[in-house]
């Protein structure tokens, strides 16, 4: 376990390294691009905002560019050993993850009933789902963008999936952000890379940094 | 006697079976504290499952969309909050504007000009248009992006009446429409423009046309996709050829008959 005195942590608190610079930047840039996608989508979709903003072509262009760029930070992140290790952690579900999910379904908040490694089961499910959903958005978005590549009939279908999945992603993202707001230490970890070992032991007891 | 054995069916002693990705990593047996076990690759399955559902959604979209439109349309009738209108296929109009901002015009400053290949160019005020005989039609509105608003009444002056009053010259072939948003254009052939179901609309849904719906005056081309029904109409120019309008330069069909263009198969609206 890497121990270090973090200047931001309360004096005397022991801290552990949670994220390297590469992991933090992958999250940061992905979050920014997703934010642009959501804001421009709202300006295209919600009538009141669309009226306020207008410039439909420009907003569409920004939305398309941000959407295309969305997978790029993750792809670049693959160059980082630490990020690849994170992907491995996120992919693999052990027996403790089943316990965590069961406790989450029962709304059992006790840390003892929610064993977790570096990422808890909720984070793993979220990561896998949002990655898949982003790719579906990318695919359907491209079908709407390059109308000549697929029959126009498909375009309507792609619009249908794109619209409903956008709504779903909006709700899930709100949950993701809400949970981050509720856990300042987790946010501190993504901002600085360091968390207190107390937090790590209670939230991620199976994690061995 | 020696014989060469046929090629051995078995590979020469595979050194290491690479097919055990789920095997736990080597950990010292006396590890003092429990730690994360590698486990099974469920994350990948969730990701691929989401992708699969997305593809399935595209395939099933026509069926799903019809069902949802019916359900949400019924729900919207009983929804006092109007929130269902924000859902995809929730019914109702969607606001599209291609310009940054659209000036507001009313009876004091609205003008509609008719010019081009005509003998009697004219400029109409809102009062002038209101004084002409009004035609009322109730048809479905169909957008090329999929939404449809059933049974929407429009009232206004037949475009053919304005064209006749302007005395179109024999060389004319088409009509071009310009809008006071400064960006949008549309066009129709002269035959299309003279149809009885093409209006210079002043009222929609039994109200004077509001600004958001293209008021005070918009075009209403009942048999075509709604992008033909230019909002904020300010100019009618008779020309010798069809010039593609704003969206048509961006890939949409010029002859935009509902159900017979843009690769769509919607029920006709007129």
Short mmCIF file of C-alpha atoms in Angstrom, two decimals:
data_model
loop_
_atom_site.label_atom_id
_atom_site.label_comp_id
_atom_site.label_asym_id
_atom_site.label_seq_id
_atom_site.Cartn_x
_atom_site.Cartn_y
_atom_site.Cartn_z
CA UNK A 1 0.00 0.00 0.00
CA UNK A 2 1.41 3.33 -1.02
CA UNK A 3 1.26 5.73 1.86
CA UNK A 4 1.88 9.40 1.59
CA UNK A 5 1.01 12.63 3.27
CA UNK A 6 -1.45 14.37 0.98
CA UNK A 7 -1.34 18.15 1.41
CA UNK A 8 -5.10 18.35 0.82
CA UNK A 9 -5.97 15.71 3.40
CA UNK A 10 -6.41 16.57 7.05
CA UNK A 11 -3.07 16.50 8.87
CA UNK A 12 -2.14 13.05 9.99
CA UNK A 13 -4.57 11.28 7.64
CA UNK A 14 -2.96 8.47 5.72
CA UNK A 15 -3.70 8.49 2.02
CA UNK A 16 -3.49 5.93 -0.74
CA UNK A 17 -3.03 6.36 -4.45
CA UNK A 18 -6.31 5.66 -6.30
CA UNK A 19 -5.87 7.10 -9.78
CA UNK A 20 -2.89 8.12 -11.87
CA UNK A 21 -2.87 11.22 -14.03
CA UNK A 22 -3.92 9.20 -17.12
CA UNK A 23 -6.97 7.71 -15.42
CA UNK A 24 -8.07 11.10 -14.14
CA UNK A 25 -7.73 12.74 -17.54
CA UNK A 26 -9.65 9.96 -19.27
CA UNK A 27 -12.52 10.57 -16.86
CA UNK A 28 -12.27 14.33 -17.08
CA UNK A 29 -12.27 14.57 -20.88
CA UNK A 30 -14.97 11.92 -21.26
CA UNK A 31 -17.12 13.80 -18.75
CA UNK A 32 -16.60 17.10 -20.58
CA UNK A 33 -17.50 15.56 -23.96
CA UNK A 34 -20.53 13.86 -22.47
CA UNK A 35 -21.54 17.21 -20.96
CA UNK A 36 -21.34 18.87 -24.39
CA UNK A 37 -23.42 16.05 -25.88
CA UNK A 38 -26.09 16.42 -23.19
CA UNK A 39 -26.28 20.23 -23.36
CA UNK A 40 -26.42 20.35 -27.16
CA UNK A 41 -28.94 17.51 -27.18
CA UNK A 42 -31.14 19.50 -24.81
CA UNK A 43 -30.87 22.53 -27.11
CA UNK A 44 -31.97 20.42 -30.06
CA UNK A 45 -34.71 18.57 -28.30
CA UNK A 46 -36.43 20.65 -25.62
CA UNK A 47 -38.65 23.17 -27.44
CA UNK A 48 -38.06 26.04 -25.00
CA UNK A 49 -34.27 25.66 -25.26
CA UNK A 50 -34.43 25.18 -29.02
CA UNK A 51 -36.33 28.45 -29.31
CA UNK A 52 -33.82 30.21 -27.09
CA UNK A 53 -30.75 28.96 -28.95
CA UNK A 54 -31.85 28.43 -32.57
CA UNK A 55 -28.80 27.97 -34.86
CA UNK A 56 -29.87 24.41 -35.43
CA UNK A 57 -27.12 23.55 -37.88
CA UNK A 58 -24.33 24.77 -35.61
CA UNK A 59 -25.71 22.99 -32.56
CA UNK A 60 -26.04 19.78 -34.58
CA UNK A 61 -22.42 20.11 -35.72
CA UNK A 62 -21.12 20.57 -32.16
CA UNK A 63 -23.24 17.62 -30.99
CA UNK A 64 -21.87 15.40 -33.77
CA UNK A 65 -18.25 16.33 -33.09
CA UNK A 66 -18.54 15.79 -29.35
CA UNK A 67 -20.26 12.45 -29.96
CA UNK A 68 -17.59 11.27 -32.38
CA UNK A 69 -14.86 12.27 -29.93
CA UNK A 70 -16.51 10.58 -26.96
CA UNK A 71 -14.66 7.23 -27.26
CA UNK A 72 -11.30 8.89 -27.95
CA UNK A 73 -10.15 9.49 -24.34
CA UNK A 74 -10.78 5.84 -23.47
CA UNK A 75 -8.91 4.67 -26.56
CA UNK A 76 -5.96 6.93 -25.75
CA UNK A 77 -6.13 5.77 -22.14
CA UNK A 78 -5.36 2.23 -23.29
CA UNK A 79 -1.75 3.39 -23.51
CA UNK A 80 -1.72 3.63 -19.71
CA UNK A 81 -0.99 0.48 -17.74
CA UNK A 82 -3.02 1.77 -14.78
CA UNK A 83 -6.05 2.45 -16.99
CA UNK A 84 -5.85 -1.00 -18.54
CA UNK A 85 -5.75 -2.45 -15.04
CA UNK A 86 -8.88 -0.45 -14.19
CA UNK A 87 -10.66 -1.87 -17.23
CA UNK A 88 -9.74 -5.35 -16.03
CA UNK A 89 -11.13 -4.60 -12.56
CA UNK A 90 -14.31 -3.18 -14.10
CA UNK A 91 -14.78 -6.19 -16.35
CA UNK A 92 -14.33 -8.94 -13.74
CA UNK A 93 -17.14 -9.67 -11.31
CA UNK A 94 -16.23 -11.77 -8.30
CA UNK A 95 -18.48 -13.41 -5.68
CA UNK A 96 -18.29 -10.25 -3.53
CA UNK A 97 -19.93 -8.25 -6.33
CA UNK A 98 -23.00 -10.47 -6.13
CA UNK A 99 -23.19 -9.68 -2.38
CA UNK A 100 -22.82 -5.98 -3.10
CA UNK A 101 -25.60 -5.97 -5.71
CA UNK A 102 -27.89 -7.97 -3.43
CA UNK A 103 -27.29 -5.49 -0.60
CA UNK A 104 -27.93 -2.59 -2.97
CA UNK A 105 -31.24 -4.13 -4.03
CA UNK A 106 -32.23 -4.56 -0.35
CA UNK A 107 -31.11 -0.96 0.32
CA UNK A 108 -28.71 -2.33 2.91
CA UNK A 109 -26.31 0.56 3.51
CA UNK A 110 -23.94 -1.09 5.99
CA UNK A 111 -20.40 -1.18 4.62
CA UNK A 112 -19.99 -4.70 5.98
CA UNK A 113 -22.67 -6.05 3.66
CA UNK A 114 -21.21 -4.28 0.64
CA UNK A 115 -17.81 -5.79 -0.08
CA UNK A 116 -16.01 -4.12 -2.96
CA UNK A 117 -12.64 -4.15 -4.66
CA UNK A 118 -11.21 -1.10 -6.35
CA UNK A 119 -14.63 -0.58 -7.95
CA UNK A 120 -17.89 -1.69 -6.42
CA UNK A 121 -20.38 -3.75 -8.39
CA UNK A 122 -22.56 -0.71 -9.08
CA UNK A 123 -19.65 1.13 -10.61
CA UNK A 124 -18.83 -1.91 -12.72
CA UNK A 125 -22.37 -2.27 -14.03
CA UNK A 126 -22.53 1.46 -14.73
CA UNK A 127 -19.21 1.48 -16.59
CA UNK A 128 -20.14 -1.47 -18.80
CA UNK A 129 -23.64 -0.14 -19.52
CA UNK A 130 -22.62 3.43 -20.28
CA UNK A 131 -19.87 2.17 -22.59
CA UNK A 132 -22.36 0.04 -24.50
CA UNK A 133 -24.96 2.80 -24.52
CA UNK A 134 -22.43 5.33 -25.82
CA UNK A 135 -21.56 2.98 -28.68
CA UNK A 136 -25.24 2.52 -29.52
CA UNK A 137 -25.63 6.30 -29.52
CA UNK A 138 -22.60 6.56 -31.78
CA UNK A 139 -23.95 3.96 -34.19
CA UNK A 140 -27.47 5.37 -34.37
CA UNK A 141 -26.04 8.88 -34.53
CA UNK A 142 -23.92 7.97 -37.54
CA UNK A 143 -26.98 6.43 -39.22
CA UNK A 144 -28.84 9.73 -38.77
CA UNK A 145 -25.83 11.75 -39.88
CA UNK A 146 -24.80 9.87 -43.01
CA UNK A 147 -28.23 9.20 -44.40
CA UNK A 148 -26.85 7.84 -47.63
CA UNK A 149 -25.08 4.93 -45.96
CA UNK A 150 -28.29 3.23 -44.86
CA UNK A 151 -31.87 3.19 -46.16
CA UNK A 152 -33.90 6.16 -44.91
CA UNK A 153 -36.23 3.72 -43.22
CA UNK A 154 -33.36 2.81 -40.88
CA UNK A 155 -32.83 6.45 -40.15
CA UNK A 156 -36.25 6.75 -38.55
CA UNK A 157 -35.54 3.64 -36.50
CA UNK A 158 -32.15 5.02 -35.49
CA UNK A 159 -33.81 8.28 -34.45
CA UNK A 160 -36.24 6.33 -32.31
CA UNK A 161 -33.48 4.42 -30.50
CA UNK A 162 -31.29 7.54 -30.23
CA UNK A 163 -34.13 9.56 -28.64
CA UNK A 164 -35.20 6.98 -26.08
CA UNK A 165 -31.68 5.93 -25.17
CA UNK A 166 -30.74 9.61 -24.76
CA UNK A 167 -33.52 9.97 -22.22
CA UNK A 168 -32.34 6.84 -20.39
CA UNK A 169 -28.73 7.99 -20.39
CA UNK A 170 -29.83 11.36 -19.04
CA UNK A 171 -31.51 9.68 -16.07
CA UNK A 172 -28.62 7.28 -15.40
CA UNK A 173 -26.06 10.11 -15.71
CA UNK A 174 -28.05 12.15 -13.21
CA UNK A 175 -27.81 9.19 -10.82
CA UNK A 176 -24.06 8.89 -11.45
CA UNK A 177 -23.53 12.58 -10.73
CA UNK A 178 -25.86 12.48 -7.74
CA UNK A 179 -23.87 9.66 -6.17
CA UNK A 180 -20.64 11.54 -6.80
CA UNK A 181 -22.08 14.62 -5.13
CA UNK A 182 -22.99 12.49 -2.12
CA UNK A 183 -19.41 11.19 -1.76
CA UNK A 184 -16.85 14.03 -1.54
CA UNK A 185 -14.00 11.63 -0.89
CA UNK A 186 -14.67 9.75 -4.12
CA UNK A 187 -14.66 13.07 -5.98
CA UNK A 188 -11.44 14.04 -4.26
CA UNK A 189 -9.96 10.77 -5.48
CA UNK A 190 -10.80 11.55 -9.09
CA UNK A 191 -9.63 15.14 -8.74
CA UNK A 192 -6.29 14.56 -7.04
CA UNK A 193 -5.66 10.84 -7.41
CA UNK A 194 -5.46 10.29 -3.64
CA UNK A 195 -7.97 9.07 -1.06
CA UNK A 196 -7.69 8.52 2.67
CA UNK A 197 -7.03 4.94 3.66
CA UNK A 198 -10.00 5.15 6.06
CA UNK A 199 -12.29 5.80 3.12
CA UNK A 200 -10.64 3.08 1.06
CA UNK A 201 -11.04 0.56 3.89
CA UNK A 202 -14.69 1.28 4.43
CA UNK A 203 -15.83 1.75 0.82
CA UNK A 204 -13.47 -0.62 -0.96
CA UNK A 205 -12.32 -3.10 1.68
CA UNK A 206 -11.08 -5.68 -0.87
CA UNK A 207 -9.02 -3.16 -2.81
CA UNK A 208 -5.26 -3.62 -2.48
CA UNK A 209 -3.66 -0.51 -3.95
CA UNK B 1 10.25 -52.54 -41.74
CA UNK B 2 9.63 -48.97 -40.99
CA UNK B 3 6.58 -47.01 -41.71
CA UNK B 4 6.05 -43.35 -41.45
CA UNK B 5 3.14 -42.80 -39.14
CA UNK B 6 0.36 -40.63 -40.49
CA UNK B 7 0.39 -37.14 -39.20
CA UNK B 8 -0.30 -37.23 -35.58
CA UNK B 9 -3.82 -36.09 -34.80
CA UNK B 10 -2.61 -34.64 -31.59
CA UNK B 11 -0.60 -31.46 -31.42
CA UNK B 12 2.88 -31.93 -30.15
CA UNK B 13 2.41 -31.31 -26.50
CA UNK B 14 0.78 -27.89 -26.11
CA UNK B 15 2.99 -26.12 -23.64
CA UNK B 16 0.40 -24.03 -21.89
CA UNK B 17 -3.32 -24.08 -22.32
CA UNK B 18 -4.27 -20.44 -22.87
CA UNK B 19 -7.94 -21.16 -22.29
CA UNK B 20 -8.20 -20.46 -18.59
CA UNK B 21 -8.78 -16.73 -18.36
CA UNK B 22 -10.95 -17.20 -15.32
CA UNK B 23 -8.30 -18.92 -13.27
CA UNK B 24 -7.51 -16.84 -10.22
CA UNK B 25 -4.11 -15.28 -10.13
CA UNK B 26 -1.49 -16.88 -7.98
CA UNK B 27 -1.77 -15.55 -4.51
CA UNK B 28 0.36 -16.61 -1.61
CA UNK B 29 -1.67 -19.16 0.34
CA UNK B 30 -1.03 -17.28 3.53
CA UNK B 31 -2.38 -13.96 2.32
CA UNK B 32 -3.29 -12.19 5.52
CA UNK B 33 -6.34 -10.28 4.28
CA UNK B 34 -9.01 -11.14 1.73
CA UNK B 35 -8.66 -9.19 -1.46
CA UNK B 36 -10.50 -8.79 -4.71
CA UNK B 37 -10.88 -12.02 -6.66
CA UNK B 38 -10.59 -11.68 -10.42
CA UNK B 39 -13.99 -13.25 -11.12
CA UNK B 40 -15.80 -13.62 -14.41
CA UNK B 41 -15.86 -11.12 -17.33
CA UNK B 42 -19.42 -9.94 -16.75
CA UNK B 43 -18.65 -6.32 -17.58
CA UNK B 44 -17.92 -7.29 -21.15
CA UNK B 45 -21.19 -9.21 -21.33
CA UNK B 46 -23.14 -6.21 -20.04
CA UNK B 47 -21.48 -4.02 -22.67
CA UNK B 48 -22.16 -6.45 -25.51
CA UNK B 49 -25.69 -7.00 -24.23
CA UNK B 50 -26.35 -3.27 -24.32
CA UNK B 51 -25.03 -3.14 -27.88
CA UNK B 52 -27.25 -6.06 -28.84
CA UNK B 53 -30.31 -4.44 -27.31
CA UNK B 54 -29.52 -1.26 -29.24
CA UNK B 55 -29.36 -3.17 -32.52
CA UNK B 56 -32.57 -4.99 -31.64
CA UNK B 57 -34.17 -1.64 -30.86
CA UNK B 58 -33.32 -0.35 -34.33
CA UNK B 59 -34.86 -3.46 -35.91
CA UNK B 60 -37.98 -3.33 -33.76
CA UNK B 61 -38.33 0.46 -33.91
CA UNK B 62 -41.22 0.69 -36.41
CA UNK B 63 -43.38 -1.62 -34.27
CA UNK B 64 -42.32 -0.07 -30.97
CA UNK B 65 -42.84 3.43 -32.31
CA UNK B 66 -46.39 2.76 -33.47
CA UNK B 67 -47.28 1.27 -30.09
CA UNK B 68 -45.71 4.10 -28.12
CA UNK B 69 -47.30 6.79 -30.26
CA UNK B 70 -50.69 5.28 -29.59
CA UNK B 71 -50.06 4.93 -25.87
CA UNK B 72 -48.40 8.31 -25.34
CA UNK B 73 -50.93 10.05 -27.56
CA UNK B 74 -53.70 8.75 -25.33
CA UNK B 75 -51.74 9.65 -22.19
CA UNK B 76 -51.04 13.17 -23.48
CA UNK B 77 -54.78 13.82 -23.78
CA UNK B 78 -55.14 13.28 -20.03
CA UNK B 79 -51.86 14.87 -18.97
CA UNK B 80 -52.33 18.34 -17.50
CA UNK B 81 -48.57 18.88 -16.96
CA UNK B 82 -47.66 18.59 -20.65
CA UNK B 83 -44.63 16.50 -19.68
CA UNK B 84 -45.59 13.71 -22.07
CA UNK B 85 -45.01 16.22 -24.87
CA UNK B 86 -41.31 16.16 -23.99
CA UNK B 87 -41.03 12.40 -24.43
CA UNK B 88 -39.96 11.04 -27.80
CA UNK B 89 -43.10 10.33 -29.87
CA UNK B 90 -45.12 12.03 -27.15
CA UNK B 91 -47.21 13.83 -29.72
CA UNK B 92 -47.41 17.50 -30.52
CA UNK B 93 -45.19 19.76 -32.53
CA UNK B 94 -41.46 20.14 -32.20
CA UNK B 95 -39.81 23.48 -32.69
CA UNK B 96 -37.12 23.64 -35.35
CA UNK B 97 -35.47 26.90 -36.29
CA UNK B 98 -32.46 27.20 -38.52
CA UNK B 99 -31.74 30.84 -37.67
CA UNK B 100 -30.09 32.25 -34.55
CA UNK B 101 -33.07 34.39 -33.74
CA UNK B 102 -36.26 35.22 -35.55
CA UNK B 103 -37.72 38.73 -35.44
CA UNK B 104 -41.28 39.07 -34.20
CA UNK B 105 -43.76 40.58 -36.66
CA UNK B 106 -47.38 41.54 -36.16
CA UNK B 107 -50.18 43.35 -37.94
CA UNK B 108 -48.25 46.63 -37.84
CA UNK B 109 -45.07 45.54 -39.61
CA UNK B 110 -45.81 42.24 -41.36
CA UNK B 111 -45.63 42.33 -45.17
CA UNK B 112 -45.96 39.56 -47.76
CA UNK B 113 -44.58 40.36 -51.20
CA UNK B 114 -45.50 38.56 -54.41
CA UNK B 115 -43.10 39.20 -57.28
CA UNK B 116 -40.95 37.53 -59.93
CA UNK B 117 -42.45 36.43 -63.22
CA UNK B 118 -45.79 38.16 -62.66
CA UNK B 119 -47.51 41.09 -64.33
CA UNK B 120 -48.90 42.53 -61.11
CA UNK B 121 -46.50 42.28 -58.18
CA UNK B 122 -48.18 42.95 -54.86
CA UNK B 123 -47.49 43.52 -51.19
CA UNK B 124 -50.02 42.32 -48.63
CA UNK B 125 -50.42 43.42 -45.04
CA UNK B 126 -51.89 41.05 -42.48
CA UNK B 127 -55.19 42.94 -42.75
CA UNK B 128 -55.15 42.51 -46.54
CA UNK B 129 -54.72 38.75 -46.18
CA UNK B 130 -57.43 38.52 -43.55
CA UNK B 131 -59.83 40.38 -45.86
CA UNK B 132 -59.47 37.72 -48.59
CA UNK B 133 -61.70 34.61 -48.62
CA UNK B 134 -60.43 32.09 -46.04
CA UNK B 135 -60.19 28.35 -46.54
CA UNK B 136 -60.20 25.91 -43.62
CA UNK B 137 -58.65 22.44 -43.79
CA UNK B 138 -58.15 19.79 -41.15
CA UNK B 139 -55.43 17.26 -41.95
CA UNK B 140 -52.64 15.40 -40.18
CA UNK B 141 -49.26 17.11 -39.97
CA UNK B 142 -46.36 14.76 -40.74
CA UNK B 143 -42.73 15.67 -40.08
CA UNK B 144 -40.02 13.92 -42.04
CA UNK B 145 -38.28 13.07 -38.73
CA UNK B 146 -41.23 10.91 -37.77
CA UNK B 147 -43.61 12.87 -35.58
CA UNK B 148 -47.20 13.30 -36.67
CA UNK B 149 -49.89 15.53 -35.24
CA UNK B 150 -53.34 14.23 -36.13
CA UNK B 151 -56.26 16.38 -37.25
CA UNK B 152 -54.72 19.86 -37.19
CA UNK B 153 -56.96 22.64 -38.55
CA UNK B 154 -55.35 25.33 -40.68
CA UNK B 155 -57.07 28.44 -42.05
CA UNK B 156 -55.83 30.92 -44.59
CA UNK B 157 -55.82 32.13 -48.16
CA UNK B 158 -55.32 29.67 -51.00
CA UNK B 159 -51.93 30.31 -52.56
CA UNK B 160 -53.53 29.89 -55.99
CA UNK B 161 -55.68 32.97 -55.27
CA UNK B 162 -52.60 35.15 -54.66
CA UNK B 163 -50.90 33.74 -57.77
CA UNK B 164 -53.97 34.40 -59.91
CA UNK B 165 -54.21 37.95 -58.58
CA UNK B 166 -50.57 38.51 -59.55
CA UNK B 167 -51.14 37.29 -63.13
CA UNK B 168 -48.37 34.73 -63.52
CA UNK B 169 -46.59 34.92 -66.86
CA UNK B 170 -46.64 31.90 -69.19
CA UNK B 171 -42.88 31.30 -68.87
CA UNK B 172 -43.19 30.68 -65.12
CA UNK B 173 -42.59 27.15 -63.86
CA UNK B 174 -42.11 27.36 -60.11
CA UNK B 175 -42.59 29.38 -56.94
CA UNK B 176 -39.91 30.22 -54.41
CA UNK B 177 -40.72 31.16 -50.83
CA UNK B 178 -38.57 33.28 -48.56
CA UNK B 179 -38.96 33.86 -44.84
CA UNK B 180 -38.30 36.74 -42.50
CA UNK B 181 -36.04 34.58 -40.34
CA UNK B 182 -33.53 35.46 -43.05
CA UNK B 183 -32.42 31.91 -43.70
CA UNK B 184 -35.21 29.54 -44.66
CA UNK B 185 -36.35 29.05 -48.23
CA UNK B 186 -38.74 26.65 -49.90
CA UNK B 187 -40.05 26.04 -53.37
CA UNK B 188 -42.88 24.33 -55.23
CA UNK B 189 -43.59 23.75 -58.88
CA UNK B 190 -46.33 25.99 -60.20
CA UNK B 191 -48.69 23.01 -60.47
CA UNK B 192 -48.03 22.06 -56.85
CA UNK B 193 -48.46 25.65 -55.72
CA UNK B 194 -51.85 25.89 -57.43
CA UNK B 195 -53.31 22.88 -55.60
CA UNK B 196 -56.39 23.60 -53.53
CA UNK B 197 -54.72 22.18 -50.40
CA UNK B 198 -51.86 24.69 -50.37
CA UNK B 199 -52.55 27.68 -48.15
CA UNK B 200 -50.95 30.88 -47.02
CA UNK B 201 -52.00 30.09 -43.46
CA UNK B 202 -53.01 32.69 -40.89
CA UNK B 203 -54.52 30.42 -38.27
CA UNK B 204 -53.70 26.98 -36.86
CA UNK B 205 -55.59 24.93 -34.28
CA UNK B 206 -58.30 27.62 -34.24
CA UNK B 207 -55.88 30.33 -33.07
CA UNK B 208 -53.96 33.02 -34.89
CA UNK B 209 -50.55 31.57 -35.75
CA UNK B 210 -48.15 32.26 -32.90
CA UNK B 211 -44.53 33.16 -33.47
CA UNK B 212 -43.26 29.69 -32.53
CA UNK B 213 -45.44 28.08 -35.16
CA UNK B 214 -44.26 30.49 -37.86
CA UNK B 215 -46.74 33.31 -37.28
CA UNK B 216 -48.17 35.60 -38.23
CA UNK B 217 -48.16 33.90 -41.64
CA UNK B 218 -46.77 30.58 -42.79
CA UNK B 219 -47.07 28.36 -45.78
CA UNK B 220 -49.15 25.20 -45.40
CA UNK B 221 -48.58 22.46 -47.98
CA UNK B 222 -50.99 19.81 -46.76
CA UNK B 223 -49.90 16.83 -48.92
CA UNK B 224 -46.17 17.19 -48.21
CA UNK B 225 -43.79 16.73 -45.30
CA UNK B 226 -43.93 19.65 -42.95
CA UNK B 227 -40.57 21.14 -43.90
CA UNK B 228 -42.31 22.33 -47.09
CA UNK B 229 -44.65 24.43 -44.94
CA UNK B 230 -42.21 27.30 -44.46
CA UNK B 231 -42.66 29.32 -41.29
CA UNK B 232 -42.52 33.14 -41.09
CA UNK B 233 -43.41 33.50 -44.78
CA UNK B 234 -42.47 36.90 -46.19
CA UNK B 235 -41.88 36.47 -49.91
CA UNK B 236 -43.45 34.60 -52.82
CA UNK B 237 -41.38 34.80 -56.00
CA UNK B 238 -42.53 33.21 -59.23
CA UNK B 239 -39.53 31.73 -61.08
CA UNK B 240 -38.76 29.78 -64.23
CA UNK B 241 -37.34 26.75 -62.39
CA UNK B 242 -37.50 25.00 -59.02
CA UNK B 243 -34.68 26.07 -56.77
CA UNK B 244 -34.08 23.62 -53.91
CA UNK B 245 -34.94 25.08 -50.51
CA UNK B 246 -32.98 25.12 -47.29
CA UNK B 247 -33.36 21.47 -46.23
CA UNK B 248 -33.42 20.27 -49.80
CA UNK B 249 -29.88 21.53 -50.27
CA UNK B 250 -29.12 19.38 -47.23
CA UNK B 251 -30.43 16.16 -48.70
CA UNK B 252 -34.21 16.16 -48.42
CA UNK B 253 -36.50 15.59 -51.40
CA UNK B 254 -37.84 18.61 -53.29
CA UNK B 255 -41.09 16.83 -54.16
CA UNK B 256 -41.88 15.90 -50.59
CA UNK B 257 -45.19 13.99 -50.88
CA UNK B 258 -46.02 12.38 -47.56
CA UNK B 259 -45.51 8.61 -47.88
CA UNK B 260 -43.95 8.82 -51.34
CA UNK B 261 -40.65 10.59 -50.73
CA UNK B 262 -37.64 10.74 -48.44
CA UNK B 263 -37.71 6.94 -48.27
CA UNK B 264 -40.67 6.98 -45.90
CA UNK B 265 -43.96 5.15 -46.00
CA UNK B 266 -46.24 7.29 -43.83
CA UNK B 267 -49.96 7.43 -44.55
CA UNK B 268 -50.71 10.33 -46.91
CA UNK B 269 -51.96 13.50 -45.24
CA UNK B 270 -54.07 14.87 -48.07
#
